[in-house]
Coordinates of C-alpha atoms and ligand atoms in Angstrom, one line a residue:
M1 CA 47.4 22.9 130.6
G2 CA 50.1 20.2 130.9
E3 CA 53.6 20.0 129.6
F4 CA 52.6 18.1 126.4
D5 CA 49.7 20.4 125.6
L6 CA 52.0 23.3 126.0
I7 CA 54.6 21.8 123.6
A8 CA 51.8 20.9 121.1
R9 CA 50.2 24.3 121.3
Y10 CA 53.2 26.7 121.2
F11 CA 56.1 24.8 119.7
K12 CA 55.1 21.9 117.5
R13 CA 54.7 22.7 113.9
P14 CA 54.8 20.3 110.9
A15 CA 58.4 19.2 110.0
R16 CA 59.7 20.9 106.9
R17 CA 63.3 20.3 106.3
A18 CA 63.9 17.8 109.1
A19 CA 63.4 14.1 108.3
L20 CA 61.6 14.0 111.7
G21 CA 60.6 16.9 113.9
I22 CA 59.1 17.3 117.4
G23 CA 57.3 14.3 118.9
D24 CA 59.6 11.3 119.1
D25 CA 62.6 10.7 121.3
C26 CA 65.0 12.2 118.8
A27 CA 64.6 14.4 115.8
L28 CA 66.3 13.3 112.6
L29 CA 68.3 15.7 110.5
Q30 CA 69.7 15.1 107.1
P31 CA 72.6 17.5 106.3
A32 CA 73.0 18.1 102.6
P33 CA 75.6 15.8 100.9
G34 CA 79.1 17.3 101.1
T35 CA 78.4 19.4 104.2
Q36 CA 79.5 19.3 107.8
L37 CA 77.2 20.1 110.8
A38 CA 78.0 23.2 112.7
I39 CA 76.6 23.1 116.3
S40 CA 76.4 25.8 118.9
C41 CA 74.5 26.3 122.2
D42 CA 73.7 29.4 124.2
M43 CA 71.7 29.9 127.4
L44 CA 69.8 33.0 128.5
V45 CA 69.1 33.3 132.2
Q46 CA 66.7 35.8 133.8
G47 CA 68.5 38.4 135.8
R48 CA 71.8 37.7 134.0
H49 CA 71.0 38.2 130.3
F50 CA 67.6 39.9 130.5
F51 CA 65.3 41.7 132.9
A52 CA 62.2 39.8 134.3
D53 CA 59.9 42.3 132.6
V54 CA 61.5 42.1 129.1
N55 CA 59.1 41.9 126.2
P56 CA 58.6 38.2 125.5
R57 CA 58.6 38.7 121.8
S58 CA 62.0 40.3 122.0
L59 CA 63.2 37.5 124.3
G60 CA 62.1 34.8 121.8
H61 CA 63.9 36.7 119.1
K62 CA 67.1 37.2 121.1
A63 CA 67.3 33.6 122.4
L64 CA 67.6 32.4 118.8
A65 CA 69.5 35.4 117.5
V66 CA 72.5 34.8 119.8
N67 CA 72.7 31.3 118.5
L68 CA 72.4 32.2 114.9
S69 CA 75.2 34.7 115.4
D70 CA 77.5 31.8 116.3
L71 CA 76.5 30.0 113.1
A72 CA 77.2 33.3 111.2
A73 CA 80.7 33.5 112.8
C74 CA 81.5 30.0 111.4
G75 CA 80.1 30.8 108.0
A76 CA 77.4 28.2 108.5
K77 CA 73.9 28.1 107.0
P78 CA 71.1 27.7 109.6
L79 CA 69.3 24.3 109.5
A80 CA 67.5 23.6 112.8
F81 CA 67.5 24.2 116.5
T82 CA 66.3 22.7 119.8
L83 CA 64.8 24.7 122.7
A84 CA 65.2 23.8 126.4
L85 CA 62.9 25.9 128.4
A86 CA 62.3 26.3 132.2
L87 CA 59.2 28.3 132.9
P88 CA 58.0 29.4 136.4
E89 CA 54.3 29.1 135.3
I90 CA 52.2 28.6 132.2
N91 CA 51.4 32.2 131.1
E92 CA 49.6 31.9 127.7
P93 CA 49.9 35.5 126.5
W94 CA 53.6 35.4 127.4
L95 CA 54.1 32.0 125.5
T96 CA 52.2 33.3 122.5
D97 CA 54.5 36.3 122.2
F98 CA 57.7 34.4 123.1
A99 CA 56.9 31.8 120.4
G100 CA 55.9 34.6 118.0
G101 CA 59.3 36.3 118.3
L102 CA 61.2 33.0 118.1
F103 CA 59.4 31.7 115.0
E104 CA 59.5 35.0 113.2
L105 CA 63.3 35.0 113.3
A106 CA 63.5 31.2 112.7
D107 CA 61.4 31.5 109.6
A108 CA 63.4 34.5 108.3
H109 CA 66.4 32.2 108.4
N110 CA 64.6 29.0 107.3
C111 CA 65.8 27.4 110.6
E112 CA 63.4 24.8 112.0
L113 CA 62.6 23.9 115.7
V114 CA 63.0 20.1 115.9
G115 CA 62.9 19.4 119.6
G116 CA 63.6 20.5 123.1
D117 CA 62.7 20.0 126.7
T118 CA 60.2 21.8 128.9
T119 CA 60.3 21.9 132.7
A120 CA 59.0 24.1 135.5
G121 CA 61.7 26.3 137.1
P122 CA 63.2 29.8 137.1
L123 CA 62.9 31.2 133.6
N124 CA 65.8 29.9 131.6
I125 CA 66.1 29.4 127.8
C126 CA 68.7 27.2 126.2
I127 CA 68.9 26.8 122.5
T128 CA 71.2 24.5 120.5
V129 CA 71.4 25.4 116.8
F130 CA 72.6 23.3 113.9
G131 CA 73.9 24.6 110.6
E132 CA 75.6 23.4 107.5
V133 CA 79.1 24.2 106.2
P134 CA 80.3 22.9 102.8
L135 CA 83.3 20.7 102.5
V136 CA 85.4 21.5 99.4
N137 CA 87.8 18.7 98.4
G138 CA 87.3 17.2 101.9
R139 CA 88.2 20.6 103.5
S140 CA 85.8 22.3 105.8
Q141 CA 84.9 25.9 104.7
A142 CA 84.0 26.8 108.3
L143 CA 85.5 30.2 109.4
L144 CA 87.6 29.6 112.6
R145 CA 89.2 31.8 115.2
S146 CA 92.6 30.2 114.4
G147 CA 93.2 31.4 110.9
A148 CA 94.4 35.0 111.2
R149 CA 97.8 35.7 109.8
A150 CA 100.3 38.6 110.2
G151 CA 99.5 41.3 107.6
D152 CA 95.7 40.5 107.5
D153 CA 93.3 43.4 107.7
L154 CA 90.9 43.4 110.7
Y155 CA 87.2 44.2 110.0
V156 CA 84.0 44.7 112.0
S157 CA 80.5 44.7 110.6
G158 CA 77.8 47.3 111.6
T159 CA 78.3 49.4 114.7
L160 CA 79.5 48.6 118.2
G161 CA 78.4 49.8 121.6
D162 CA 74.7 50.5 121.0
A163 CA 73.5 47.5 123.1
R164 CA 75.5 48.7 126.0
L165 CA 74.4 52.3 125.5
A166 CA 70.8 51.0 125.8
L167 CA 71.6 48.9 128.8
N168 CA 73.3 51.8 130.7
A169 CA 70.3 54.0 129.9
L170 CA 67.8 51.4 131.0
Q171 CA 69.8 51.0 134.3
G172 CA 69.5 54.8 134.8
K173 CA 73.3 55.3 134.5
L174 CA 73.0 57.7 131.7
S175 CA 70.4 59.8 129.9
V176 CA 69.8 59.2 126.2
P177 CA 67.4 61.1 123.9
A178 CA 64.2 59.0 123.2
P179 CA 64.8 58.3 119.5
I180 CA 68.3 57.2 120.1
L181 CA 67.2 55.0 123.0
L182 CA 64.6 53.4 120.8
A183 CA 67.2 52.5 118.2
A184 CA 69.8 51.4 120.7
R185 CA 67.2 49.3 122.6
Q186 CA 66.4 47.5 119.3
R187 CA 70.1 46.5 119.1
L188 CA 70.0 45.3 122.7
E189 CA 66.8 43.4 122.6
R190 CA 66.4 42.3 119.0
P191 CA 69.9 41.9 117.5
S192 CA 70.3 40.9 113.9
P193 CA 72.7 38.0 113.5
R194 CA 75.0 38.5 110.5
V195 CA 74.1 35.2 108.9
A196 CA 74.3 36.3 105.3
L197 CA 77.6 38.1 105.8
G198 CA 79.1 35.0 107.5
Q199 CA 78.3 32.7 104.6
A200 CA 79.4 35.3 102.1
L201 CA 82.9 35.4 103.8
R202 CA 83.6 31.7 103.4
G203 CA 86.8 31.3 101.4
I204 CA 87.6 35.1 101.9
A205 CA 88.0 35.7 105.6
S206 CA 91.0 34.0 107.3
A207 CA 89.4 34.0 110.8
A208 CA 86.1 35.2 112.3
I209 CA 84.2 35.4 115.6
D210 CA 80.9 37.0 116.7
L211 CA 81.0 39.9 119.1
S212 CA 79.0 38.8 122.2
D213 CA 81.3 39.8 125.1
G214 CA 82.9 42.9 123.7
L215 CA 85.6 43.5 121.1
M216 CA 88.6 43.4 123.5
G217 CA 87.8 39.9 124.8
D218 CA 86.5 38.5 121.5
L219 CA 89.5 39.8 119.5
G220 CA 91.6 38.3 122.3
H221 CA 90.2 34.9 121.4
I222 CA 91.2 35.3 117.8
L223 CA 94.7 36.5 118.8
E224 CA 95.2 33.6 121.2
S225 CA 93.9 30.9 118.8
S226 CA 95.9 32.3 115.9
Q227 CA 99.0 33.1 118.0
I228 CA 99.4 36.6 116.7
G229 CA 98.9 40.2 117.7
A230 CA 96.8 43.2 116.4
T231 CA 96.7 46.9 116.2
V232 CA 93.3 48.5 116.4
Q233 CA 92.5 52.1 115.3
V234 CA 90.1 52.7 118.1
D235 CA 88.4 55.8 116.7
T236 CA 87.3 54.0 113.6
L237 CA 85.2 51.9 115.9
V238 CA 83.4 54.7 117.7
H239 CA 80.4 54.8 115.3
S240 CA 77.3 54.1 117.2
I241 CA 73.7 54.9 116.3
A242 CA 74.1 58.1 118.3
C243 CA 76.9 59.2 115.9
Y244 CA 74.7 58.5 112.9
V245 CA 71.8 60.5 114.4
D246 CA 73.9 63.6 114.5
S247 CA 77.1 63.3 112.7
T248 CA 78.2 66.9 112.6
P249 CA 81.7 67.1 114.2
A250 CA 80.6 69.2 117.1
G251 CA 77.5 67.0 117.8
I252 CA 79.1 63.6 117.3
Q253 CA 77.8 62.5 120.7
G254 CA 74.2 62.7 119.5
G255 CA 73.1 64.8 122.5
I256 CA 74.5 62.2 124.9
D257 CA 76.8 63.4 127.7
L258 CA 79.7 61.0 127.2
S259 CA 83.4 61.7 126.9
L260 CA 85.4 60.2 124.0
A261 CA 86.9 57.8 126.5
Q262 CA 83.4 56.6 127.4
W263 CA 82.4 56.1 123.8
R264 CA 85.6 54.1 123.3
T265 CA 84.7 52.0 126.3
L266 CA 81.2 51.3 124.8
A267 CA 82.7 50.2 121.5
L268 CA 85.6 48.2 122.9
A269 CA 84.1 46.5 125.8
G270 CA 80.3 46.9 125.4
G271 CA 79.2 43.4 124.5
D272 CA 75.9 42.1 123.2
D273 CA 76.5 43.6 119.7
Y274 CA 76.4 40.4 117.7
E275 CA 78.4 41.9 114.9
L276 CA 81.1 39.9 113.2
L277 CA 84.8 40.5 113.7
F278 CA 87.0 39.0 111.0
T279 CA 90.3 39.1 109.3
A280 CA 91.3 38.8 105.7
S281 CA 94.4 39.1 103.6
P282 CA 94.8 42.5 101.9
S283 CA 94.6 40.6 98.6
Q284 CA 90.9 39.9 99.5
R285 CA 89.9 43.6 99.9
A286 CA 87.7 43.6 96.8
A287 CA 86.2 40.3 97.8
V288 CA 85.4 41.5 101.3
A289 CA 83.7 44.6 99.8
A290 CA 81.7 42.4 97.4
A291 CA 80.7 40.1 100.3
A292 CA 79.5 43.1 102.3
Q293 CA 77.5 44.4 99.4
A294 CA 76.0 41.0 98.5
S295 CA 74.9 40.5 102.2
Q296 CA 73.8 44.2 102.5
T297 CA 75.9 44.5 105.6
P298 CA 78.2 47.4 106.3
V299 CA 81.8 46.4 107.1
R300 CA 84.7 48.6 108.0
C301 CA 88.5 47.9 108.4
V302 CA 89.5 48.8 111.9
G303 CA 93.0 47.6 112.2
Q304 CA 95.7 45.0 111.2
I305 CA 97.0 41.7 112.4
D306 CA 100.7 41.7 113.2
A307 CA 103.3 39.1 114.1
N308 CA 104.0 41.0 117.3
P309 CA 101.9 39.4 120.1
G310 CA 99.5 41.5 122.1
L311 CA 96.9 44.1 121.3
R312 CA 97.8 47.8 120.6
L313 CA 95.1 50.5 120.6
L314 CA 95.8 53.7 118.6
D315 CA 93.8 56.9 118.6
R316 CA 93.1 58.9 115.5
Q317 CA 96.5 60.7 115.8
G318 CA 98.2 57.3 115.9
Q319 CA 99.0 57.7 119.6
V320 CA 99.0 54.5 121.7
L321 CA 96.1 54.4 124.2
P322 CA 96.4 52.6 127.5
N323 CA 94.7 49.2 127.3
Q324 CA 92.2 49.4 130.1
Y325 CA 89.1 47.9 128.5
A326 CA 88.0 44.6 130.1
S327 CA 85.4 42.6 128.3
F328 CA 82.5 40.7 129.9
D329 CA 83.2 37.6 131.9
H330 CA 80.5 35.9 134.0
F331 CA 82.9 34.8 136.7
A332 CA 85.3 37.8 136.8
Ligands
LIG1 P1 61.7 12.8 126.3 O1 61.1 12.7 127.7 O2 61.7 11.6 125.5 O3 63.0 13.5 126.3 P2 59.8 14.9 126.1 O4 58.6 14.2 126.7 O5 60.6 15.8 127.0 O6 60.7 13.8 125.5 O7 59.4 15.8 124.8 C1 58.5 15.2 123.9 C2 58.8 15.8 122.5 O8 58.6 17.2 122.6 C3 60.2 15.6 122.1 O9 60.2 15.4 120.7 C4 60.9 16.8 122.4 O10 62.0 17.1 121.6 C5 59.8 17.9 122.2 N1 59.9 19.1 123.1 C6 59.9 19.2 124.4 N2 60.0 20.4 124.8 C7 60.1 21.2 123.7 C8 60.2 22.6 123.5 N3 60.3 23.5 124.4 N4 60.3 23.0 122.2 C9 60.3 22.1 121.2 N5 60.1 20.8 121.3 C10 60.0 20.3 122.6
LIG2 MG1 62.4 10.1 125.3

């Protein structure tokens, strides 16, 4: 099979929303009148972002999920994506599963594959995603990192730390009971981008970012862009799948041998969670709750934005914790 047969067999489908899909030199997209295009690109590299033996269905899912998560963080509605793929060989069962995972998520979000590039090489997947954000009276409704204001509440969707819990278990660094590992591994390998929540927060949230590198680093981006500081009640964050599995006070660690400090590290610096971190004025509390309900996404307030620069971490007694949690950096 050659390059063009491969594209035709696994990736080319009839164009639906695009004016022109796969097959020419460019695809043609027609954003709805009164909208802006939101564009984001993410690359997944074998050995860096996934193991060589990862399930290809999960890989197809995750490659698109991490991109949809960026659209979610901007409050954008998914429209289309391109796929640049380097493959070491043509492995048909692998391609069937990869394309299956990719299109399953794409169809769930009505996001259409409109083009890409295919080459031989070490396994590498690069997706560029396009979304729509409305303009109201000429003003973009996109959620940005720069809009947080002193006095805003700080919120996180879902739970944090489960992806890192699974990674640590798969690397043999810690032992996790099978049902918890199954659930945590789902979070690592098949994250659910918070696309509906992101759109529901337009006009409500003052700033937003998706949590890909860990809360410490990603909140740092909001603080830097918005030129403000924050206080985080750390123990409101320590709510992983393991805590839900066994939420009696004595068994809060779900049968996993981790100290509270280690749970805090998972939640603060874990990465790969693809939850949304956002800020909103206290006057928007009811609207935030309504957005969470409408998008069927749990959301919790975990701190406040303040004028005082820097980041303060408080435990449940209100004591200041040392700030020792580094987030992920490819070149650190
Ligand atoms: P060109 O050489 O003009 O850039 P290609 O020959 O690489 O185009 O690709 C032919 C068509 O197939 C183009 O429309 C391109 O967007 C599409 N395409 C190539 N690889 C992929 C892929 N992995 N997924 C989806 N579409 C692809
Ligand atoms: Mg060309």
